[in-house]
XYZ file of C-alpha atoms in Angstrom:
651
model
C -19.499 -4.961 -40.794
C -16.836 -4.703 -37.911
C -15.680 -1.026 -37.360
C -12.080 -2.446 -38.071
C -10.936 -5.458 -39.929
C -7.403 -6.561 -40.320
C -7.017 -9.417 -42.867
C -4.055 -11.611 -43.606
C -1.447 -8.991 -41.871
C 2.166 -9.747 -42.011
C 4.656 -7.371 -40.264
C 8.596 -7.851 -39.690
C 11.569 -5.666 -38.577
C 14.613 -6.909 -40.324
C 14.597 -10.695 -40.022
C 12.249 -10.672 -37.068
C 8.754 -11.547 -37.908
C 6.153 -9.896 -35.620
C 2.948 -10.630 -37.083
C 2.530 -13.512 -39.478
C -0.896 -13.789 -41.481
C -2.876 -12.540 -38.604
C -6.521 -11.467 -38.518
C -8.301 -9.208 -36.193
C -11.801 -7.652 -35.996
C -13.112 -4.847 -33.592
C -16.885 -4.497 -33.233
C -18.839 -1.486 -31.909
C -18.976 -1.389 -28.137
C -16.229 -3.921 -27.496
C -13.332 -3.409 -25.092
C -10.394 -5.461 -26.187
C -7.178 -5.803 -24.349
C -3.895 -6.933 -26.127
C -1.793 -9.349 -23.831
C 1.647 -10.897 -24.363
C 5.225 -10.442 -23.718
C 7.244 -7.315 -24.196
C 8.466 -7.350 -27.988
C 5.675 -9.847 -28.982
C 3.994 -7.232 -31.092
C 1.186 -5.755 -28.892
C 2.043 -2.192 -29.740
C 2.807 -3.045 -33.453
C -0.705 -4.468 -33.553
C -2.282 -1.294 -31.952
C -0.405 0.918 -34.353
C -1.477 -0.944 -37.521
C -5.238 -0.633 -36.137
C -4.649 2.856 -35.754
C -3.296 3.198 -39.151
C -0.106 5.044 -37.830
C 2.004 2.133 -38.965
C 1.705 0.382 -42.493
C 1.543 -3.475 -42.509
C 3.976 -5.392 -44.953
C 1.123 -7.595 -46.440
C -2.526 -7.846 -45.877
C -5.482 -5.639 -45.721
C -6.740 -2.952 -43.109
C -10.309 -2.136 -43.648
C -12.276 0.602 -41.596
C -16.014 1.945 -41.730
C -16.162 5.082 -43.698
C -15.232 8.301 -41.654
C -14.121 6.255 -38.622
C -12.548 8.522 -35.759
C -9.800 6.589 -34.193
C -7.576 8.199 -31.575
C -4.699 6.724 -29.629
C -3.120 7.822 -26.543
C 0.609 8.390 -27.270
C 3.468 7.484 -24.995
C 4.919 11.088 -25.337
C 1.941 13.299 -26.204
C 2.282 16.504 -28.107
C 0.395 19.665 -27.329
C 0.001 23.129 -28.693
C 3.138 25.328 -27.791
C 2.501 27.665 -24.782
C -0.926 25.981 -24.082
C -2.206 25.713 -20.393
C -3.435 22.643 -19.042
C -7.050 23.424 -19.421
C -6.540 24.705 -22.975
C -4.634 21.480 -23.739
C -7.428 19.249 -22.350
C -10.084 21.296 -24.574
C -7.992 21.709 -27.756
C -9.572 18.617 -29.348
C -13.026 19.483 -28.592
C -13.572 22.126 -31.170
C -15.860 20.164 -33.064
C -18.164 19.086 -30.028
C -18.427 22.804 -29.068
C -19.462 23.937 -32.453
C -22.000 21.102 -32.602
C -23.270 21.911 -29.181
C -23.451 25.779 -30.115
C -25.245 24.880 -33.407
C -27.543 22.526 -31.767
C -28.684 25.332 -29.349
C -29.185 27.843 -32.189
C -31.273 25.215 -34.300
C -33.453 24.297 -31.216
C -34.343 28.057 -31.064
C -35.152 28.197 -34.646
C -37.209 25.149 -34.705
C -39.343 26.546 -31.930
C -40.345 29.330 -34.435
C -40.235 27.259 -37.614
C -41.105 23.836 -36.570
C -41.997 22.569 -40.045
C -38.599 23.146 -41.685
C -37.639 19.774 -42.628
C -33.949 20.765 -43.156
C -33.688 22.362 -39.964
C -35.239 19.017 -38.438
C -32.987 16.785 -40.165
C -30.056 18.798 -39.037
C -31.245 18.818 -35.474
C -31.709 15.148 -35.707
C -27.937 14.501 -37.065
C -26.548 16.854 -34.362
C -28.387 15.136 -31.551
C -27.166 11.634 -32.698
C -23.531 12.835 -32.865
C -23.792 14.605 -29.581
C -25.432 11.375 -28.074
C -22.462 9.250 -29.556
C -19.770 11.410 -28.130
C -21.493 11.887 -24.648
C -21.130 15.676 -25.116
C -24.157 17.092 -23.765
C -22.833 18.581 -20.497
C -19.314 19.323 -21.815
C -18.228 22.103 -19.403
C -19.288 19.810 -16.356
C -17.306 16.819 -17.808
C -14.216 19.030 -18.136
C -14.491 20.106 -14.603
C -15.131 16.541 -13.283
C -12.062 15.079 -15.180
C -9.959 17.796 -14.167
C -10.778 17.228 -10.621
C -10.427 13.513 -10.624
C -7.247 13.453 -12.472
C -5.925 15.990 -10.163
C -5.241 18.356 -12.955
C -7.459 21.165 -11.444
C -4.619 22.754 -9.395
C -2.658 22.957 -12.641
C -5.269 24.325 -15.107
C -3.677 27.566 -15.716
C -0.019 26.291 -15.701
C 1.865 25.870 -18.868
C 1.744 22.427 -19.995
C 5.326 22.229 -20.939
C 6.176 22.651 -16.981
C 4.326 19.347 -16.195
C 6.205 16.040 -15.524
C 5.792 13.278 -18.247
C 3.153 11.447 -16.088
C 1.214 14.557 -15.747
C 1.201 15.338 -19.352
C -0.003 11.680 -20.086
C -3.023 12.367 -17.551
C -3.742 15.674 -19.699
C -3.824 13.705 -22.993
C -5.802 11.002 -21.676
C -8.389 13.523 -20.330
C -8.484 15.088 -23.535
C -9.240 11.576 -25.333
C -11.886 10.713 -22.849
C -13.823 13.908 -23.205
C -13.603 13.482 -27.088
C -14.849 9.901 -26.989
C -13.950 8.898 -30.537
C -15.423 6.145 -32.402
C -12.492 4.093 -31.380
C -10.225 4.780 -28.420
C -6.613 3.100 -28.304
C -4.757 3.213 -25.141
C -1.219 1.750 -24.449
C -0.869 1.388 -20.643
C -3.435 3.861 -19.451
C -3.315 3.315 -15.739
C 0.437 4.071 -15.618
C 1.022 7.186 -13.529
C -2.684 7.150 -12.271
C -3.300 6.379 -8.560
C -6.021 3.826 -7.701
C -8.691 6.458 -7.333
C -8.112 7.767 -10.862
C -8.008 4.204 -12.125
C -11.550 3.605 -10.608
C -12.799 6.960 -12.100
C -11.414 5.726 -15.462
C -13.098 2.449 -14.952
C -16.497 3.954 -14.348
C -16.261 6.439 -17.210
C -15.373 3.758 -19.798
C -18.146 1.581 -18.708
C -20.824 4.243 -18.157
C -20.231 6.011 -21.595
C -19.712 2.657 -23.547
C -16.641 3.324 -25.309
C -15.251 1.010 -28.027
C -11.837 0.601 -26.813
C -8.694 -1.362 -27.644
C -6.023 -1.310 -24.959
C -2.715 -2.708 -23.638
C -2.304 -2.951 -19.934
C -0.585 -4.833 -17.308
C -3.017 -3.964 -14.552
C -4.999 -7.191 -14.178
C -7.695 -5.856 -12.036
C -8.436 -3.037 -14.561
C -8.382 -5.772 -17.445
C -11.058 -7.739 -15.281
C -13.186 -4.891 -14.684
C -13.038 -3.561 -18.340
C -12.220 -6.162 -21.065
C -14.918 -7.984 -23.037
C -12.436 -9.831 -24.908
C -8.818 -10.684 -24.567
C -6.273 -11.037 -27.554
C -2.933 -12.745 -26.862
C -0.093 -12.046 -29.143
C 2.536 -15.004 -29.394
C 4.871 -16.008 -31.969
C 3.368 -13.811 -34.550
C -0.082 -15.142 -34.120
C -3.160 -13.848 -32.476
C -5.373 -15.991 -30.078
C -8.717 -14.734 -28.742
C -10.421 -15.443 -25.492
C -13.790 -14.146 -24.261
C -13.879 -11.778 -21.175
C -10.978 -10.300 -18.917
C -7.924 -11.505 -17.240
C -9.478 -14.343 -15.063
C -11.490 -15.737 -17.944
C -8.260 -15.632 -20.119
C -6.296 -17.848 -17.375
C -9.229 -20.214 -17.102
C -9.458 -20.783 -20.802
C -5.652 -21.042 -21.282
C -5.724 -23.695 -18.598
C -8.331 -25.658 -20.653
C -6.303 -25.093 -23.632
C -3.230 -26.684 -21.914
C -5.477 -29.596 -20.594
C -6.439 -30.182 -24.355
C -3.065 -30.056 -25.590
C -1.785 -32.409 -22.855
C -4.680 -34.916 -24.141
C -3.702 -34.637 -27.636
C -0.196 -35.104 -26.633
C -0.991 -38.290 -24.651
C -2.765 -39.419 -27.941
C -0.019 -38.550 -30.099
C 2.628 -40.624 -27.866
C 0.301 -43.709 -28.183
C 0.258 -43.465 -31.930
C 4.080 -43.092 -31.881
C 4.635 -45.964 -29.928
C 2.638 -48.047 -32.466
C 4.361 -46.439 -35.455
C 7.952 -47.058 -33.694
C 6.974 -50.621 -33.336
C 5.941 -50.844 -36.981
C 9.170 -49.350 -38.113
C 11.305 -51.511 -35.967
C 9.898 -54.924 -37.394
C 12.225 -54.793 -40.405
C 13.845 -53.482 -43.422
C 10.622 -53.751 -45.230
C 9.533 -50.279 -43.909
C 12.091 -48.557 -46.152
C 10.294 -50.005 -49.331
C 8.831 -47.185 -51.386
C 5.231 -47.865 -50.789
C 5.800 -47.355 -46.950
C 7.775 -44.224 -47.454
C 4.600 -41.891 -46.908
C 4.111 -43.940 -43.339
C 7.768 -43.448 -42.593
C 7.327 -39.644 -43.308
C 4.268 -39.620 -40.951
C 6.606 -41.315 -38.195
C 9.269 -38.634 -38.349
C 6.507 -35.986 -38.066
C 5.046 -37.653 -35.043
C 8.565 -37.790 -33.493
C 9.209 -34.087 -34.214
C 5.777 -33.168 -32.781
C 6.411 -35.437 -29.658
C 9.484 -33.391 -29.118
C 7.994 -30.075 -29.506
C 4.634 -30.337 -27.681
C 6.021 -31.065 -24.179
C 8.207 -27.916 -24.436
C 4.875 -25.863 -25.322
C 2.855 -27.538 -22.483
C 5.603 -27.006 -19.877
C 6.094 -23.392 -20.859
C 2.097 -22.931 -20.631
C 1.944 -24.653 -17.239
C 4.833 -22.826 -15.758
C 3.107 -19.481 -16.767
C -0.246 -20.617 -15.454
C 1.217 -21.927 -12.167
C 3.341 -18.805 -11.741
C 0.204 -16.757 -11.912
C -2.309 -19.060 -10.070
C -0.118 -20.112 -7.199
C -1.873 -19.197 -3.955
C -0.157 -16.524 -1.849
C 1.104 -18.263 1.470
C 1.693 -15.788 4.374
C 4.840 -16.346 6.272
C 3.934 -16.613 10.064
C 7.500 -17.075 11.237
C 8.361 -13.892 13.154
C 10.767 -15.371 15.604
C 13.397 -13.089 16.621
C 13.308 -11.140 13.747
C 15.952 -8.450 13.356
C 14.737 -4.826 13.478
C 15.606 -3.068 10.238
C 13.989 0.444 10.583
C 12.421 1.971 13.652
C 10.402 5.178 12.909
C 9.469 7.361 15.997
C 7.058 10.177 15.855
C 7.826 11.193 12.334
C 6.440 14.317 10.922
C 7.522 15.853 7.416
C 6.362 18.558 5.153
C 7.267 19.967 1.851
C 6.475 23.742 1.818
C 2.986 24.164 3.239
C 2.021 20.628 2.494
C 2.096 18.202 5.399
C 2.788 14.625 4.087
C 3.515 12.720 7.275
C 2.333 13.425 10.756
C 3.245 11.814 13.931
C 3.983 8.455 12.292
C 5.534 5.434 14.135
C 6.438 1.910 12.855
C 8.798 -0.838 13.092
C 9.985 -2.765 10.043
C 11.288 -6.153 10.619
C 13.452 -8.790 8.944
C 10.459 -10.583 7.063
C 7.832 -7.884 6.707
C 6.387 -7.463 3.272
C 4.694 -3.945 3.180
C 2.933 -2.196 0.450
C 2.866 1.773 0.728
C -0.207 2.809 -1.110
C -2.394 6.077 -1.462
C -3.077 8.968 -3.808
C -0.425 10.558 -6.042
C 1.368 13.297 -4.319
C 0.368 12.004 -0.650
C 3.974 11.389 0.197
C 4.744 7.775 -0.317
C 8.010 8.377 -2.431
C 9.179 10.896 0.375
C 8.760 8.187 3.096
C 11.138 5.935 0.903
C 13.381 8.627 0.676
C 13.424 9.126 4.429
C 14.048 5.443 5.004
C 16.927 5.503 2.729
C 18.431 8.399 4.379
C 18.360 10.516 1.159
C 16.492 13.022 3.177
C 16.712 13.537 6.804
C 13.661 14.144 9.137
C 13.232 17.485 10.952
C 10.663 16.194 13.439
C 11.042 12.581 14.741
C 13.477 9.978 14.311
C 14.680 6.879 12.144
C 16.758 4.192 13.576
C 18.253 2.118 11.040
C 19.773 -1.369 12.052
C 22.762 -2.819 10.256
C 21.608 -3.635 6.919
C 22.112 -3.762 3.269
C 19.466 -2.236 0.976
C 18.580 -2.998 -2.663
C 16.538 -0.160 -4.133
C 14.636 -0.079 -7.496
C 13.677 3.442 -8.372
C 11.554 4.627 -11.341
C 14.627 6.336 -12.878
C 16.683 3.103 -12.908
C 19.627 4.982 -11.306
C 21.674 1.387 -10.929
C 22.032 1.133 -14.692
C 24.878 2.637 -16.895
C 23.458 3.052 -20.457
C 27.127 2.560 -21.699
C 27.469 -0.878 -20.571
C 26.135 -4.039 -22.359
C 24.328 -6.670 -20.344
C 27.258 -8.796 -19.650
C 29.207 -6.058 -18.153
C 26.354 -5.028 -16.074
C 26.047 -8.467 -14.474
C 29.585 -9.393 -14.499
C 31.610 -6.144 -13.935
C 34.685 -8.088 -12.716
C 34.789 -10.234 -15.785
C 33.459 -13.857 -16.504
C 29.971 -14.898 -17.515
C 28.584 -16.214 -14.260
C 26.704 -14.525 -11.585
C 25.592 -15.228 -7.955
C 21.822 -15.160 -7.367
C 20.657 -15.765 -3.650
C 23.225 -18.587 -3.074
C 23.061 -20.032 -6.471
C 25.876 -19.540 -9.165
C 24.378 -19.423 -12.541
C 25.369 -18.487 -16.140
C 24.158 -14.910 -16.877
C 22.147 -15.947 -19.973
C 20.545 -18.904 -18.058
C 19.633 -16.292 -15.420
C 18.417 -13.608 -17.676
C 16.491 -16.251 -19.677
C 14.185 -16.189 -16.374
C 13.588 -12.551 -17.258
C 12.655 -13.249 -21.063
C 15.948 -11.974 -22.550
C 17.209 -14.016 -25.489
C 20.924 -14.730 -25.765
C 21.611 -12.089 -28.502
C 20.789 -9.241 -25.924
C 23.875 -10.148 -23.856
C 26.047 -7.808 -26.049
C 23.470 -5.170 -26.382
C 24.080 -1.648 -24.589
C 21.731 -0.770 -21.969
C 21.108 2.602 -23.496
C 19.333 1.160 -26.613
C 16.879 -0.816 -24.841
C 13.180 0.133 -24.378
C 11.832 1.439 -21.229
C 10.225 -1.977 -20.173
C 13.576 -4.037 -21.056
C 15.392 -1.496 -18.744
C 13.071 -2.230 -16.051
C 13.442 -6.024 -16.446
C 17.129 -5.442 -16.497
C 17.094 -3.422 -13.155
C 14.932 -5.929 -11.558
C 16.952 -8.964 -12.649
C 20.154 -6.974 -11.237
C 18.386 -6.304 -7.883
C 18.013 -10.040 -7.255
C 21.648 -10.682 -7.776
C 22.266 -8.186 -4.557
C 23.038 -9.724 -1.224
C 20.611 -7.526 0.485
C 18.509 -7.654 3.842
C 15.525 -5.440 2.320
C 14.496 -4.382 -1.156
C 12.700 -1.232 -1.509
C 11.001 -0.867 -4.946
C 9.133 2.251 -6.316
C 6.477 1.491 -8.695
C 8.212 -1.765 -9.949
C 5.521 -2.811 -12.224
C 5.415 0.293 -14.589
C 6.305 -0.529 -18.299
C 6.331 -4.168 -17.465
C 4.311 -6.900 -19.264
C 2.141 -9.346 -17.273
C 4.534 -12.456 -17.771
C 7.370 -10.370 -16.312
C 5.270 -9.029 -13.317
C 4.590 -12.709 -12.498
C 8.154 -13.682 -12.451
C 8.777 -10.392 -10.118
C 5.873 -11.526 -7.875
C 7.579 -15.246 -7.909
C 10.988 -13.650 -6.901
C 9.556 -11.589 -4.145
C 7.654 -14.302 -2.631
C 10.766 -16.435 -2.524
C 12.963 -13.458 -1.351
C 14.179 -14.283 2.348
C 14.353 -10.665 3.583
C 12.108 -7.823 3.847
C 10.197 -6.036 1.070
C 8.734 -2.522 0.827
C 6.849 -1.660 -2.402
C 5.307 1.631 -3.531
C 2.627 0.632 -6.277
C -0.896 1.450 -7.469
C -1.169 -2.012 -9.008
C -3.965 -3.488 -6.908
C -3.501 -7.035 -8.115
C 0.141 -6.996 -7.543
C -0.258 -5.518 -4.154
C -2.885 -8.037 -3.128
C -0.657 -10.973 -4.166
C 2.596 -9.707 -2.523
C 1.940 -7.478 0.384
C 1.340 -8.847 4.132
C 0.562 -5.367 5.539
C -0.310 -1.897 4.051
C 0.754 1.353 5.025
C -2.071 3.564 3.581
C -1.391 7.239 2.881
C -4.605 9.040 3.257
C -3.624 12.262 1.620
C -5.161 14.391 4.326
C -3.137 16.024 7.090
C -0.342 13.626 6.845
C -2.438 10.784 7.949
C -1.063 7.079 7.540
C -3.185 3.878 8.325
C -1.749 0.523 8.884
C -3.733 -2.303 7.695
C -3.562 -6.043 7.217
C -6.365 -6.184 4.697
C -5.841 -7.076 1.073
C -5.564 -3.783 -0.648
C -8.805 -4.469 -3.027
C -10.648 -5.385 0.204
C -9.648 -2.093 1.908
C -10.565 -0.077 -1.249
C -14.076 -1.958 -1.386
C -14.930 -1.083 2.086
C -13.448 2.590 1.958
C -15.756 2.927 -1.106
C -18.850 1.521 0.503
C -18.259 3.705 3.685
C -17.844 6.887 1.542
C -21.073 6.178 -0.177
C -22.576 7.149 3.316
C -22.600 10.817 3.250
C -23.353 11.160 6.998
C -20.322 8.957 7.968
C -18.110 10.766 10.434
C -14.354 10.122 11.520
C -14.933 9.088 15.077
C -15.034 5.340 15.695
C -18.329 5.792 17.744
C -20.079 7.315 14.533
C -18.718 4.762 12.321
C -20.244 1.979 14.642
C -23.554 3.791 14.412
C -23.425 4.061 10.717
C -22.449 0.432 10.253
C -25.542 -0.541 12.261
C -27.706 1.641 9.986
C -26.271 0.145 6.718
C -28.713 -1.820 4.468
C -28.133 -5.542 4.790
C -26.616 -6.046 1.281
C -24.185 -3.066 1.800
C -22.993 -4.753 5.083
C -22.624 -8.002 3.528
C -20.218 -6.316 0.930
C -18.349 -4.580 3.373
C -17.855 -7.378 5.902
C -17.595 -10.253 3.383
C -14.850 -12.719 3.939
C -11.821 -12.684 1.427
C -10.371 -15.865 -0.050
C -7.621 -15.746 2.517
C -9.801 -15.165 5.437
C -11.989 -18.166 4.556
C -8.778 -20.320 4.193
C -7.468 -19.065 7.657
C -10.702 -19.800 9.302
C -10.071 -23.578 8.150
C -6.578 -23.925 9.436
C -6.176 -21.355 12.225
C -7.871 -23.634 14.981
C -5.414 -26.540 14.351
C -2.349 -24.264 14.329
C -3.453 -22.668 17.457
C -4.253 -26.214 19.078
C -0.722 -27.226 17.868
C 1.012 -24.148 19.342
C -0.941 -24.679 22.881
C 0.379 -28.242 23.041
C 3.903 -27.057 22.264
C 3.860 -24.211 24.786
C 2.486 -26.721 27.352
C 5.404 -29.175 26.498
C 7.901 -26.395 27.043
C 6.554 -25.413 30.181
C 6.639 -29.003 31.612
C 10.320 -29.079 30.548
C 10.974 -25.901 32.508
C 9.681 -27.417 35.576
C 11.659 -30.433 35.161
C 15.423 -29.920 36.166
C 16.567 -32.916 33.985
C 14.951 -31.581 31.008
C 15.825 -28.139 31.312
C 19.321 -28.889 32.110
C 19.612 -30.999 28.998
C 18.027 -28.466 26.704
C 19.315 -25.380 28.250
C 17.299 -22.878 30.189
C 18.262 -19.916 27.872
C 17.218 -21.759 24.797
C 13.878 -22.962 26.294
C 13.139 -19.355 27.390
C 13.692 -18.065 23.866
C 11.719 -20.820 22.212
C 8.854 -20.330 24.800
C 8.873 -16.426 24.098
C 8.602 -16.975 20.310
C 5.825 -19.581 20.581
C 3.830 -17.416 22.985
C 4.282 -14.577 20.419
C 3.051 -16.527 17.363
C 0.170 -17.938 19.796
C -1.008 -14.360 20.352
C -0.727 -13.137 16.868
C -2.912 -16.325 15.728
C -5.504 -15.816 18.357
C -5.831 -12.256 17.444
C -6.150 -13.008 13.782
C -8.858 -15.760 14.448
C -10.835 -13.378 16.612
C -10.836 -10.587 13.765
C -12.301 -13.002 11.379
C -14.828 -14.478 13.812
C -15.988 -11.115 14.387
C -16.609 -10.381 10.904
C -18.357 -13.728 10.574
C -20.632 -12.796 13.513
C -21.558 -9.336 11.798
C -22.295 -11.185 8.543
C -24.434 -13.930 10.295
C -26.434 -11.573 12.533
C -27.074 -9.046 9.649
């Protein structure tokens, strides 16, 4: 028997059907992720599993004495509790069991034939094993450290931010290790290092888990099964997010094949129906009804296939780097910037130029200064040491507090403040409903007030509104929080087609890998910020591998020595080529050769008075400068990749 069985579940709110005759099972040791659009019923399903929400019809069956715990979006704590007390409040039974186990162990040493004590000892041992509670004090210290709660452990829980309180609640649940743990967006408010710790803990201690997440790398790392909620129904897929995409693509191909067969049958039935009035005789009414069903299915299936195809193509589209840096406008020039808050040095001696088509991700631990840099760029705070030069530019800013939205306005008033029902979006004039449909809003939402929308819906509105602005640069602070995966895919597609610069602060590794061309990595140590052109996940893998070598020092010389000493397998892991590097290795030589010919052609023209007078010396000079800039960038990229290839082949 499964730990939890849902059989024939129905759930609706007013006229909206959320779950229709659905079945769900959770086995011990499974880690199941629920995916689907916001509003599709993910949280409803989880609450029914938790027992905190009743179904309208159907049965919920659980194993006797099953302990199910859920991470609340807004956690509740004992009044006046400190952070450490709040973390430990749910651990009373485990501590009692540990103390009792120690007592019995001493008694058994003196009376080892006492069967009653031996049975209790075995039960307690099994209980503590199941909850991984043997070294509870050590685990408390470790989780406080990794979730960056140690510095707050004596602080009143009510004085913490909402994100910090969620970390406290999550820490308590992980320490408790219930029979079934339910987590709704557990990686929100966690930086990548906290997420990696969470992944390791869940896998090491073999949690039985049901969770909702938009973090696609987290899903891939954790999930043993994926359940999609769509149109009130559940569809199961084995494995994590990558497996889900592969299997869904196979479903789409099967649907297409079935639709092709349906069209073949429909053509035959249409030919029969067109042959004469005898088709209307009673004996043929059944065949006529089947024809009408075929026609109905023929209209419905393509829409479903197109919808699935669009979603898959949006997700699987390869990221193409835009190499055109010709004559890009300078938006920001940061010179020797140093910034502290109190005694904490966040930014030290930092310089960078941000150009017209840069796509930059600012990453690093929580509290390291990422949002502070955004505020400095936006001019909301001014540097005390160093300088920020700003070009003539219009900025579109998305912040976690959605300050651009007015809760008292409805969607029409928000997008069409001057009246009407049309909106300009990057050169196209669209009906506001047609535009908002791209962000998964139905028509009935147009008259709804912003204030009654959920956090995820407000985020979608804020992002949709941002793309209607005529701006040179978009600055987005944690844009994927509270979004579902389909909406994140839409955001990624919009950003990839945005013609200006993009700066994002995000802990979502998958999102950053897909969007960013450059990283600004806040190290969280003495204001250090590192520039990198690697994928974020690749950077983290290398960082993790290097950190595993205890004697690694900070100097480049020592780093080279350590690399030489690395085991062969670790060296391969650290220096393996990413997919993008493999693709670049194929196309870069051809691109470089083409540029060499173009540069040679321009130089030949500059040596010919007839040619340069015809084309213009100034124009040719600018073109030559741009081509040479591109040429140097491609050569540098090729050399970097070839160096990695050489290390791999020689080791």
